[in-house]
Amino acid sequence: GGGGGGGGGASYQRFPKVRIRELRDEYAKFELRETDASVANALRRVMLAEVPTVAIDLVEVEVNSSVLNDEFIAHRLGLVPLTSDAAMAMRFSRDCDACDGDGQCEYCSVEFHLAVRCDADQTLDVTSADLRSTDPKVCPVDVARALDADPTSYDSTAADQRGIIIVKLRRGQELRLRAIARKGIGKDHAKWSPAATVTFMYEPSIHINEEMMETLTLEEKSSWVESSPTKVFDIDPNTQQVVVIDPEAYTYDDEVIKKAEAMGKPGLVEIYPKEDSFIFTVESTGAIKASQLVINAIEVLRQKLDAVRLQEDTDLGELSAHLHGGG
Amino acid sequence: MNAPDRYERFVVPEGTKKVSYERDTKIVNAASFTIEREDHTIGNILRMQLHRDPNVLFAGYKLPHPLQYKIIVRIHTTSQSSPTQAYNQAIDDLDKELQHLKKAFESGFMLLQSVVEEERRKNKKIIWFKTQEHDALCAVL
């Protein structure tokens, strides 16, 4: 203990515990303990809206004779998730000094080209696989995944590797454009959000009053067990005792508590949320791995906290900002 | 037409300070911190961390209006401390907590990865498997 900044005050720091239950490239499930809901919620909010990714932000259409108008296609292109492992280290176009803020240099943008023309009688799908990136690190996530799995057998026409459809063309129609992808955050536009869903729940603590439970008949027990909309409880076929089979299935719906009261057995079960224990699920769009999303969220939150520190000498702070900004 | 630019929500305008601090004129050891371009994410963790400090008598935050992109954090402390000291301490403690959390996640993810690779080398199944919905390999512990 002891020590710490802030003029030598005592430290009231916590040391949260983490247990990872399940991890895939685009999905993570973990327990977060020994911290409070404010930290859990801050992490959730940052994952959804403030972890940067790369997405198409500017489209210059050269030829578009498709049935969709230019704006419609530009919007659809923006929503295509792009591999964004480089996004944390990239610059935002608005504070990039290498390209005077026009957002078209290698530090803050990636250029894409798309040129498709239909010359057959069959409808032609224009998909994310038709986007040609100028930077191999940044490409549509579905294309990256297909190449990753087996680069030799990659076939953009195969049904399961068809890519994300942007527009369909009939004979004689053509789409030719240039697109600029930029770094951004979900707070600006949802297309930059790396998270499909992020949820957390309080871990429930369920206590059955065994003594009172034993006063119930088997029929009563089973009707009480059935009163829960999710399968939280069950009856042990051997002992005929009510057991908790899946505490996390409980949705805090209070149905079993109401049922117990209706049966004239208030206090049959006690359920309360553990205030310092959370179960998270994180689903990524594929722009970054779910594990990286969590780590980046912590880093972004740290940067945000650092930005709200009090400047000791405000005059000096402004002077140096002026010198750097005016250069 | 006259909608404000989207970036107005998170880019501090030039010439504006990120954090400004105003002491209460009537109560000693009380002050308000105005934080530009922040919301509940920062406001709530700061408030809760301040509540852990026994020298803090009051800590609260408000988002005065959803279209004014700022929060106001109000702190009242005992004479043993001061609002600025408590504020700095809260940020330091949260930063250390997040550093700890980042290490915990990194080692957790790394451990999982190494367990998975070890098991794969021993050619056991269970840990790695292919699901129908996901082409990617799954790690389940």
Short mmCIF file of C-alpha atoms in Angstrom, two decimals:
data_model
loop_
_atom_site.label_atom_id
_atom_site.label_comp_id
_atom_site.label_asym_id
_atom_site.label_seq_id
_atom_site.Cartn_x
_atom_site.Cartn_y
_atom_site.Cartn_z
CA GLY A 1 0.00 0.00 0.00
CA GLY A 2 0.96 3.61 0.63
CA GLY A 3 2.58 6.08 -1.75
CA GLY A 4 1.14 7.18 -5.06
CA GLY A 5 0.84 10.55 -6.73
CA GLY A 6 -1.58 13.36 -6.05
CA GLY A 7 0.57 15.03 -3.41
CA GLY A 8 1.43 11.96 -1.36
CA GLY A 9 -2.12 10.88 -0.46
CA ALA A 10 -2.87 7.25 0.29
CA SER A 11 -3.76 5.01 -2.63
CA TYR A 12 -7.26 3.61 -3.00
CA GLN A 13 -6.41 1.51 -5.99
CA ARG A 14 -8.09 -1.81 -6.74
CA PHE A 15 -6.53 -4.89 -8.29
CA PRO A 16 -9.24 -6.48 -10.42
CA LYS A 17 -9.11 -10.20 -11.26
CA VAL A 18 -9.78 -11.63 -14.70
CA ARG A 19 -10.72 -15.13 -15.76
CA ILE A 20 -11.10 -15.83 -19.45
CA ARG A 21 -13.68 -18.48 -20.14
CA GLU A 22 -13.84 -18.62 -23.88
CA LEU A 23 -11.86 -17.07 -26.66
CA ARG A 24 -12.18 -17.10 -30.40
CA ASP A 25 -10.93 -14.56 -32.93
CA GLU A 26 -14.20 -12.69 -32.94
CA TYR A 27 -15.68 -13.68 -29.56
CA ALA A 28 -14.57 -13.50 -25.95
CA LYS A 29 -16.29 -14.39 -22.71
CA PHE A 30 -14.66 -13.52 -19.42
CA GLU A 31 -15.23 -12.80 -15.74
CA LEU A 32 -14.15 -9.49 -14.25
CA ARG A 33 -13.97 -9.35 -10.47
CA GLU A 34 -12.98 -7.02 -7.66
CA THR A 35 -13.92 -3.81 -9.39
CA ASP A 36 -17.20 -1.92 -9.68
CA ALA A 37 -19.89 -1.35 -12.30
CA SER A 38 -18.45 2.04 -13.29
CA VAL A 39 -15.24 0.45 -14.55
CA ALA A 40 -17.11 -2.43 -16.22
CA ASN A 41 -19.44 0.04 -17.93
CA ALA A 42 -16.62 2.35 -18.96
CA LEU A 43 -14.90 -0.61 -20.63
CA ARG A 44 -18.11 -1.56 -22.41
CA ARG A 45 -18.72 2.00 -23.61
CA VAL A 46 -15.15 2.40 -24.84
CA MET A 47 -15.23 -0.93 -26.70
CA LEU A 48 -18.42 0.12 -28.49
CA ALA A 49 -17.65 3.72 -29.30
CA GLU A 50 -14.03 4.70 -28.79
CA VAL A 51 -11.67 1.95 -29.92
CA PRO A 52 -10.45 3.09 -33.36
CA THR A 53 -10.74 1.10 -36.57
CA VAL A 54 -10.34 1.88 -40.27
CA ALA A 55 -13.37 2.30 -42.54
CA ILE A 56 -14.07 3.77 -45.95
CA ASP A 57 -14.87 7.45 -45.46
CA LEU A 58 -14.49 9.12 -48.85
CA VAL A 59 -15.66 7.75 -52.20
CA GLU A 60 -14.98 9.27 -55.61
CA VAL A 61 -17.26 7.66 -58.14
CA GLU A 62 -15.93 7.60 -61.70
CA VAL A 63 -18.62 5.50 -63.34
CA ASN A 64 -21.84 4.28 -61.78
CA SER A 65 -24.52 2.93 -64.04
CA SER A 66 -25.87 0.55 -61.39
CA VAL A 67 -29.36 0.78 -59.94
CA LEU A 68 -28.07 2.25 -56.67
CA ASN A 69 -27.11 5.91 -56.49
CA ASP A 70 -23.61 7.08 -55.59
CA GLU A 71 -24.46 8.00 -52.00
CA PHE A 72 -26.13 4.67 -51.37
CA ILE A 73 -23.04 2.82 -52.58
CA ALA A 74 -20.70 5.10 -50.62
CA HIS A 75 -22.69 4.33 -47.46
CA ARG A 76 -22.56 0.59 -48.11
CA LEU A 77 -18.81 0.74 -48.70
CA GLY A 78 -18.38 2.55 -45.40
CA LEU A 79 -20.07 -0.27 -43.54
CA VAL A 80 -17.69 -2.97 -44.84
CA PRO A 81 -15.46 -3.93 -41.88
CA LEU A 82 -11.76 -3.60 -42.71
CA THR A 83 -8.84 -5.26 -40.91
CA SER A 84 -7.75 -2.63 -38.41
CA ASP A 85 -4.79 -4.00 -36.47
CA ALA A 86 -2.84 -0.93 -37.56
CA ALA A 87 -5.53 1.54 -36.44
CA MET A 88 -4.17 2.20 -32.92
CA ALA A 89 -0.87 3.36 -34.40
CA MET A 90 -2.43 5.33 -37.26
CA ARG A 91 -3.21 9.04 -37.17
CA PHE A 92 -6.61 10.62 -37.39
CA SER A 93 -6.78 12.59 -40.65
CA ARG A 94 -7.84 15.69 -38.75
CA ASP A 95 -4.59 15.80 -36.78
CA CYS A 96 -2.27 14.45 -39.45
CA ASP A 97 0.35 17.02 -40.34
CA ALA A 98 1.87 15.01 -43.20
CA CYS A 99 -1.03 15.77 -45.54
CA ASP A 100 -2.31 19.10 -44.17
CA GLY A 101 -5.54 17.50 -43.10
CA ASP A 102 -6.79 16.49 -46.53
CA GLY A 103 -6.56 12.95 -45.21
CA GLN A 104 -4.92 11.26 -48.15
CA CYS A 105 -1.44 10.29 -46.97
CA GLU A 106 -0.03 6.94 -45.90
CA TYR A 107 -0.05 7.85 -42.17
CA CYS A 108 -3.75 8.43 -41.96
CA SER A 109 -5.44 6.72 -44.91
CA VAL A 110 -5.58 3.71 -47.20
CA GLU A 111 -6.73 3.91 -50.79
CA PHE A 112 -9.06 1.37 -52.41
CA HIS A 113 -10.02 0.91 -56.03
CA LEU A 114 -13.03 -0.86 -57.41
CA ALA A 115 -13.74 -1.47 -61.09
CA VAL A 116 -16.38 -3.98 -62.10
CA ARG A 117 -18.39 -4.26 -65.32
CA CYS A 118 -21.01 -6.80 -66.17
CA ASP A 119 -20.83 -8.17 -69.70
CA ALA A 120 -22.82 -11.35 -69.23
CA ASP A 121 -26.53 -12.07 -69.19
CA GLN A 122 -26.29 -13.23 -65.59
CA THR A 123 -26.49 -10.69 -62.78
CA LEU A 124 -23.07 -9.88 -61.42
CA ASP A 125 -22.53 -9.35 -57.69
CA VAL A 126 -20.10 -6.60 -56.76
CA THR A 127 -18.70 -7.62 -53.37
CA SER A 128 -16.07 -6.67 -50.82
CA ALA A 129 -13.76 -9.10 -52.64
CA ASP A 130 -13.70 -6.69 -55.59
CA LEU A 131 -12.16 -3.92 -53.47
CA ARG A 132 -8.47 -3.58 -54.31
CA SER A 133 -6.46 -2.21 -51.39
CA THR A 134 -3.19 -0.33 -51.78
CA ASP A 135 -2.10 -1.56 -48.33
CA PRO A 136 -2.04 -5.33 -47.72
CA LYS A 137 -2.56 -4.73 -43.97
CA VAL A 138 -5.97 -3.18 -44.59
CA CYS A 139 -8.57 -5.16 -46.53
CA PRO A 140 -12.16 -6.36 -46.02
CA VAL A 141 -12.25 -8.79 -43.08
CA ASP A 142 -14.03 -11.57 -44.96
CA VAL A 143 -11.38 -11.50 -47.70
CA ALA A 144 -8.61 -11.50 -45.08
CA ARG A 145 -10.15 -14.48 -43.33
CA ALA A 146 -10.58 -16.48 -46.55
CA LEU A 147 -6.96 -15.77 -47.54
CA ASP A 148 -5.81 -16.66 -44.04
CA ALA A 149 -7.60 -20.00 -44.01
CA ASP A 150 -6.21 -21.19 -47.34
CA PRO A 151 -4.70 -18.69 -49.77
CA THR A 152 -4.34 -21.25 -52.59
CA SER A 153 -7.97 -22.28 -52.70
CA TYR A 154 -9.41 -18.81 -52.36
CA ASP A 155 -12.24 -18.52 -54.81
CA SER A 156 -14.27 -15.33 -54.64
CA THR A 157 -17.16 -16.93 -56.52
CA ALA A 158 -17.62 -19.84 -54.10
CA ALA A 159 -20.91 -19.51 -52.25
CA ASP A 160 -19.36 -19.44 -48.76
CA GLN A 161 -16.61 -17.02 -49.76
CA ARG A 162 -18.73 -14.66 -51.77
CA GLY A 163 -17.91 -11.57 -49.76
CA ILE A 164 -20.19 -8.76 -48.68
CA ILE A 165 -22.49 -7.71 -51.51
CA ILE A 166 -22.24 -4.03 -52.36
CA VAL A 167 -24.47 -3.86 -55.46
CA LYS A 168 -25.72 -6.13 -58.25
CA LEU A 169 -25.08 -5.31 -61.91
CA ARG A 170 -26.91 -6.44 -65.04
CA ARG A 171 -25.52 -6.56 -68.56
CA GLY A 172 -23.91 -3.31 -69.58
CA GLN A 173 -23.80 -1.79 -66.09
CA GLU A 174 -20.53 -0.71 -64.58
CA LEU A 175 -19.13 0.56 -61.29
CA ARG A 176 -15.76 2.25 -61.09
CA LEU A 177 -14.60 4.22 -58.07
CA ARG A 178 -11.80 5.24 -55.75
CA ALA A 179 -12.32 5.06 -52.00
CA ILE A 180 -10.30 6.40 -49.08
CA ALA A 181 -10.40 4.52 -45.79
CA ARG A 182 -9.59 6.49 -42.64
CA LYS A 183 -9.14 5.89 -38.96
CA GLY A 184 -12.16 6.76 -36.85
CA ILE A 185 -14.21 5.86 -33.78
CA GLY A 186 -17.74 4.58 -33.28
CA LYS A 187 -18.73 7.83 -31.56
CA ASP A 188 -18.26 9.59 -34.89
CA HIS A 189 -20.10 6.98 -36.99
CA ALA A 190 -21.11 3.41 -36.15
CA LYS A 191 -19.19 2.11 -39.19
CA TRP A 192 -16.02 2.61 -37.13
CA SER A 193 -17.24 0.55 -34.20
CA PRO A 194 -15.15 -2.63 -33.83
CA ALA A 195 -17.79 -4.23 -31.61
CA ALA A 196 -20.85 -6.11 -32.79
CA THR A 197 -22.08 -6.47 -29.21
CA VAL A 198 -20.54 -6.01 -25.78
CA THR A 199 -22.57 -7.04 -22.75
CA PHE A 200 -21.92 -7.54 -19.09
CA MET A 201 -24.09 -8.91 -16.31
CA TYR A 202 -23.74 -9.11 -12.56
CA GLU A 203 -22.92 -12.62 -11.46
CA PRO A 204 -25.99 -13.82 -9.54
CA SER A 205 -25.71 -15.37 -6.09
CA ILE A 206 -28.59 -17.84 -5.59
CA HIS A 207 -29.47 -19.26 -2.19
CA ILE A 208 -32.26 -21.82 -1.81
CA ASN A 209 -33.81 -22.16 1.64
CA GLU A 210 -33.39 -25.95 1.76
CA GLU A 211 -35.48 -26.35 4.90
CA MET A 212 -38.44 -24.57 3.36
CA MET A 213 -37.90 -26.31 0.03
CA GLU A 214 -38.28 -29.69 1.73
CA THR A 215 -41.80 -28.69 2.84
CA LEU A 216 -42.81 -28.67 -0.85
CA THR A 217 -44.26 -31.67 -2.63
CA LEU A 218 -42.56 -32.90 -5.79
CA GLU A 219 -45.37 -31.35 -7.89
CA GLU A 220 -44.94 -28.02 -6.15
CA LYS A 221 -41.19 -28.16 -6.64
CA SER A 222 -41.53 -28.85 -10.32
CA SER A 223 -44.11 -26.11 -10.83
CA TRP A 224 -41.78 -23.71 -9.02
CA VAL A 225 -38.82 -24.82 -11.16
CA GLU A 226 -40.97 -24.38 -14.29
CA SER A 227 -41.92 -20.82 -13.27
CA SER A 228 -38.49 -19.58 -14.26
CA PRO A 229 -38.52 -18.44 -17.93
CA THR A 230 -34.89 -19.56 -18.27
CA LYS A 231 -33.53 -22.90 -17.11
CA VAL A 232 -31.87 -21.90 -13.83
CA PHE A 233 -33.12 -24.71 -11.56
CA ASP A 234 -33.81 -28.39 -11.97
CA ILE A 235 -34.85 -31.33 -9.84
CA ASP A 236 -32.28 -34.00 -9.11
CA PRO A 237 -33.92 -37.24 -10.31
CA ASN A 238 -32.29 -39.27 -7.53
CA THR A 239 -32.73 -37.09 -4.46
CA GLN A 240 -35.76 -35.11 -5.73
CA GLN A 241 -34.01 -31.98 -4.46
CA VAL A 242 -34.16 -28.65 -6.26
CA VAL A 243 -30.69 -27.73 -7.51
CA VAL A 244 -29.26 -24.69 -9.26
CA ILE A 245 -28.03 -25.94 -12.62
CA ASP A 246 -27.16 -22.65 -14.33
CA PRO A 247 -27.06 -19.53 -12.16
CA GLU A 248 -26.01 -17.36 -15.11
CA ALA A 249 -29.18 -18.21 -17.00
CA TYR A 250 -31.02 -16.07 -14.46
CA THR A 251 -32.17 -12.82 -16.06
CA TYR A 252 -33.14 -11.02 -12.83
CA ASP A 253 -36.78 -11.44 -13.87
CA ASP A 254 -37.98 -12.16 -10.28
CA GLU A 255 -40.41 -14.79 -11.57
CA VAL A 256 -39.29 -17.52 -9.14
CA ILE A 257 -39.50 -15.08 -6.24
CA LYS A 258 -43.06 -14.07 -7.20
CA LYS A 259 -43.96 -17.73 -7.65
CA ALA A 260 -42.65 -18.58 -4.18
CA GLU A 261 -44.74 -15.76 -2.71
CA ALA A 262 -47.81 -16.92 -4.62
CA MET A 263 -47.25 -20.40 -3.19
CA GLY A 264 -47.21 -18.92 0.28
CA LYS A 265 -43.49 -19.55 0.68
CA PRO A 266 -41.81 -16.14 0.74
CA GLY A 267 -38.06 -16.42 1.20
CA LEU A 268 -37.89 -19.80 -0.53
CA VAL A 269 -35.07 -18.45 -2.62
CA GLU A 270 -32.84 -15.46 -2.26
CA ILE A 271 -31.10 -14.06 -5.30
CA TYR A 272 -28.83 -11.03 -5.32
CA PRO A 273 -26.31 -9.71 -7.79
CA LYS A 274 -22.68 -9.79 -6.65
CA GLU A 275 -21.84 -6.09 -6.89
CA ASP A 276 -18.18 -6.61 -7.77
CA SER A 277 -18.38 -9.52 -10.19
CA PHE A 278 -19.22 -9.24 -13.89
CA ILE A 279 -19.56 -11.65 -16.77
CA PHE A 280 -18.68 -10.07 -20.10
CA THR A 281 -19.33 -11.19 -23.63
CA VAL A 282 -17.52 -9.38 -26.42
CA GLU A 283 -18.28 -9.91 -30.08
CA SER A 284 -16.09 -8.21 -32.63
CA THR A 285 -16.97 -7.29 -36.21
CA GLY A 286 -13.68 -8.89 -37.20
CA ALA A 287 -11.92 -5.54 -37.69
CA ILE A 288 -9.74 -6.49 -34.71
CA LYS A 289 -9.70 -9.67 -32.64
CA ALA A 290 -11.96 -9.75 -29.59
CA SER A 291 -8.91 -10.11 -27.31
CA GLN A 292 -7.27 -7.10 -28.95
CA LEU A 293 -10.51 -5.14 -28.61
CA VAL A 294 -10.45 -5.59 -24.84
CA ILE A 295 -6.78 -4.61 -24.59
CA ASN A 296 -7.24 -1.59 -26.88
CA ALA A 297 -10.25 -0.46 -24.85
CA ILE A 298 -8.17 -0.43 -21.66
CA GLU A 299 -5.46 1.52 -23.45
CA VAL A 300 -7.94 4.05 -24.89
CA LEU A 301 -9.51 4.50 -21.45
CA ARG A 302 -6.06 5.16 -19.98
CA GLN A 303 -5.37 7.75 -22.68
CA LYS A 304 -8.70 9.42 -21.93
CA LEU A 305 -7.89 9.56 -18.22
CA ASP A 306 -4.48 10.98 -18.98
CA ALA A 307 -6.10 13.72 -21.07
CA VAL A 308 -8.27 14.88 -18.16
CA ARG A 309 -5.37 15.36 -15.76
CA LEU A 310 -5.07 18.87 -14.36
CA GLN A 311 -2.35 20.85 -16.07
CA GLU A 312 -0.05 22.07 -13.26
CA ASP A 313 0.93 25.26 -15.02
CA THR A 314 -1.87 26.22 -17.36
CA ASP A 315 -0.07 29.23 -18.85
CA LEU A 316 2.95 27.16 -19.76
CA GLY A 317 0.64 24.46 -21.10
CA GLU A 318 -1.08 26.88 -23.41
CA LEU A 319 2.19 28.40 -24.53
CA SER A 320 3.67 25.04 -25.51
CA ALA A 321 0.41 24.05 -27.23
CA HIS A 322 0.59 27.29 -29.17
CA LEU A 323 4.21 26.71 -30.18
CA HIS A 324 3.49 23.14 -31.34
CA GLY A 325 0.20 23.94 -33.01
CA GLY A 326 1.41 27.08 -34.80
CA GLY A 327 4.61 25.50 -36.22
CA MET B 1 -28.37 21.73 -42.75
CA ASN B 2 -27.39 23.45 -39.54
CA ALA B 3 -26.48 20.19 -37.80
CA PRO B 4 -23.20 20.48 -35.89
CA ASP B 5 -20.29 18.42 -37.22
CA ARG B 6 -20.11 14.96 -35.70
CA TYR B 7 -16.57 15.49 -34.46
CA GLU B 8 -17.84 18.34 -32.25
CA ARG B 9 -18.68 15.58 -29.81
CA PHE B 10 -15.11 14.55 -29.10
CA VAL B 11 -12.67 17.13 -30.47
CA VAL B 12 -11.85 19.92 -28.05
CA PRO B 13 -12.15 23.22 -29.97
CA GLU B 14 -9.00 25.26 -30.37
CA GLY B 15 -8.47 27.72 -27.55
CA THR B 16 -10.61 25.72 -25.12
CA LYS B 17 -9.07 23.99 -22.14
CA LYS B 18 -9.81 20.29 -21.65
CA VAL B 19 -10.20 20.71 -17.88
CA SER B 20 -11.00 23.89 -16.01
CA TYR B 21 -11.31 24.20 -12.30
CA GLU B 22 -13.43 26.56 -10.26
CA ARG B 23 -13.40 26.80 -6.48
CA ASP B 24 -16.63 27.17 -4.58
CA THR B 25 -16.99 30.70 -3.22
CA LYS B 26 -18.98 29.70 -0.14
CA ILE B 27 -17.62 26.33 0.96
CA VAL B 28 -13.97 25.62 1.68
CA ASN B 29 -12.45 22.54 0.03
CA ALA B 30 -15.20 22.38 -2.57
CA ALA B 31 -14.72 22.83 -6.30
CA SER B 32 -16.19 22.10 -9.71
CA PHE B 33 -14.16 20.66 -12.57
CA THR B 34 -15.49 21.22 -16.06
CA ILE B 35 -14.22 18.57 -18.45
CA GLU B 36 -14.73 19.33 -22.12
CA ARG B 37 -15.71 16.63 -24.62
CA GLU B 38 -16.19 13.85 -22.08
CA ASP B 39 -19.28 11.96 -20.97
CA HIS B 40 -20.48 9.25 -18.56
CA THR B 41 -17.49 7.03 -19.42
CA ILE B 42 -15.08 9.32 -17.59
CA GLY B 43 -17.61 11.02 -15.31
CA ASN B 44 -18.85 7.88 -13.63
CA ILE B 45 -15.49 6.15 -13.09
CA LEU B 46 -14.08 9.36 -11.61
CA ARG B 47 -17.05 9.76 -9.30
CA MET B 48 -16.92 6.16 -8.06
CA GLN B 49 -13.16 6.30 -7.55
CA LEU B 50 -13.55 9.55 -5.58
CA HIS B 51 -16.07 7.80 -3.33
CA ARG B 52 -13.33 5.39 -2.29
CA ASP B 53 -11.37 8.28 -0.81
CA PRO B 54 -12.41 8.77 2.86
CA ASN B 55 -11.39 12.45 2.67
CA VAL B 56 -13.99 13.07 -0.03
CA LEU B 57 -17.23 14.24 1.58
CA PHE B 58 -19.05 14.63 -1.73
CA ALA B 59 -18.30 13.69 -5.31
CA GLY B 60 -20.77 13.84 -8.15
CA TYR B 61 -20.85 14.51 -11.85
CA LYS B 62 -23.42 15.77 -14.30
CA LEU B 63 -23.83 15.96 -18.02
CA PRO B 64 -25.70 19.27 -18.10
CA HIS B 65 -27.22 18.76 -21.57
CA PRO B 66 -26.84 15.99 -24.16
CA LEU B 67 -25.86 18.53 -26.82
CA GLN B 68 -23.30 20.30 -24.64
CA TYR B 69 -20.37 17.96 -24.88
CA LYS B 70 -18.97 18.47 -21.38
CA ILE B 71 -19.32 17.11 -17.88
CA ILE B 72 -19.05 18.85 -14.52
CA VAL B 73 -17.45 16.99 -11.63
CA ARG B 74 -18.04 18.47 -8.19
CA ILE B 75 -15.83 17.50 -5.27
CA HIS B 76 -16.01 18.46 -1.61
CA THR B 77 -13.28 17.19 0.71
CA THR B 78 -12.27 17.39 4.37
CA SER B 79 -9.53 19.79 5.40
CA GLN B 80 -7.10 16.83 5.28
CA SER B 81 -7.29 16.95 1.50
CA SER B 82 -8.33 19.28 -1.31
CA PRO B 83 -10.51 18.86 -4.40
CA THR B 84 -7.49 18.98 -6.73
CA GLN B 85 -5.56 16.48 -4.62
CA ALA B 86 -8.52 14.09 -4.54
CA TYR B 87 -9.06 14.56 -8.28
CA ASN B 88 -5.43 13.81 -9.12
CA GLN B 89 -5.39 10.86 -6.73
CA ALA B 90 -8.53 9.37 -8.33
CA ILE B 91 -6.99 9.61 -11.80
CA ASP B 92 -3.72 8.07 -10.61
CA ASP B 93 -5.52 5.20 -8.88
CA LEU B 94 -7.74 4.50 -11.90
CA ASP B 95 -4.73 4.59 -14.20
CA LYS B 96 -2.91 2.06 -12.00
CA GLU B 97 -6.01 -0.12 -11.85
CA LEU B 98 -6.24 -0.11 -15.65
CA GLN B 99 -2.53 -0.88 -15.98
CA HIS B 100 -3.06 -3.85 -13.68
CA LEU B 101 -6.14 -4.90 -15.65
CA LYS B 102 -4.28 -4.70 -18.96
CA LYS B 103 -1.52 -6.96 -17.62
CA ALA B 104 -4.12 -9.39 -16.25
CA PHE B 105 -5.82 -9.61 -19.64
CA GLU B 106 -2.56 -9.92 -21.55
CA SER B 107 -1.32 -12.75 -19.37
CA GLY B 108 -4.79 -14.37 -19.43
CA PHE B 109 -4.97 -14.31 -23.22
CA MET B 110 -1.36 -15.46 -23.49
CA LEU B 111 -1.85 -18.32 -21.04
CA LEU B 112 -4.90 -19.47 -22.96
CA GLN B 113 -2.95 -19.34 -26.21
CA SER B 114 -0.05 -21.34 -24.77
CA VAL B 115 -2.34 -23.94 -23.19
CA VAL B 116 -4.09 -24.33 -26.50
CA GLU B 117 -0.84 -24.72 -28.40
CA GLU B 118 0.52 -27.19 -25.85
CA GLU B 119 -2.62 -29.29 -26.12
CA ARG B 120 -2.50 -29.16 -29.87
CA ARG B 121 1.08 -30.38 -29.85
CA LYS B 122 0.04 -33.30 -27.67
CA ASN B 123 -2.70 -33.85 -30.22
CA LYS B 124 -5.54 -33.83 -27.78
CA LYS B 125 -8.86 -32.63 -29.07
CA ILE B 126 -11.41 -31.00 -26.73
CA ILE B 127 -9.59 -27.72 -26.44
CA TRP B 128 -9.49 -26.92 -30.14
CA PHE B 129 -12.46 -27.63 -32.23
CA LYS B 130 -14.28 -26.30 -35.24
CA THR B 131 -17.83 -25.10 -34.78
CA GLN B 132 -20.44 -25.00 -37.46
CA GLU B 133 -21.12 -21.30 -37.14
CA HIS B 134 -17.53 -20.20 -36.97
CA ASP B 135 -14.78 -21.15 -39.35
CA ALA B 136 -12.21 -19.98 -36.87
CA LEU B 137 -10.84 -22.43 -34.37
CA CYS B 138 -12.24 -22.19 -30.89
CA ALA B 139 -10.51 -22.32 -27.58
CA VAL B 140 -12.66 -23.41 -24.68
CA LEU B 141 -11.47 -23.86 -21.14
#
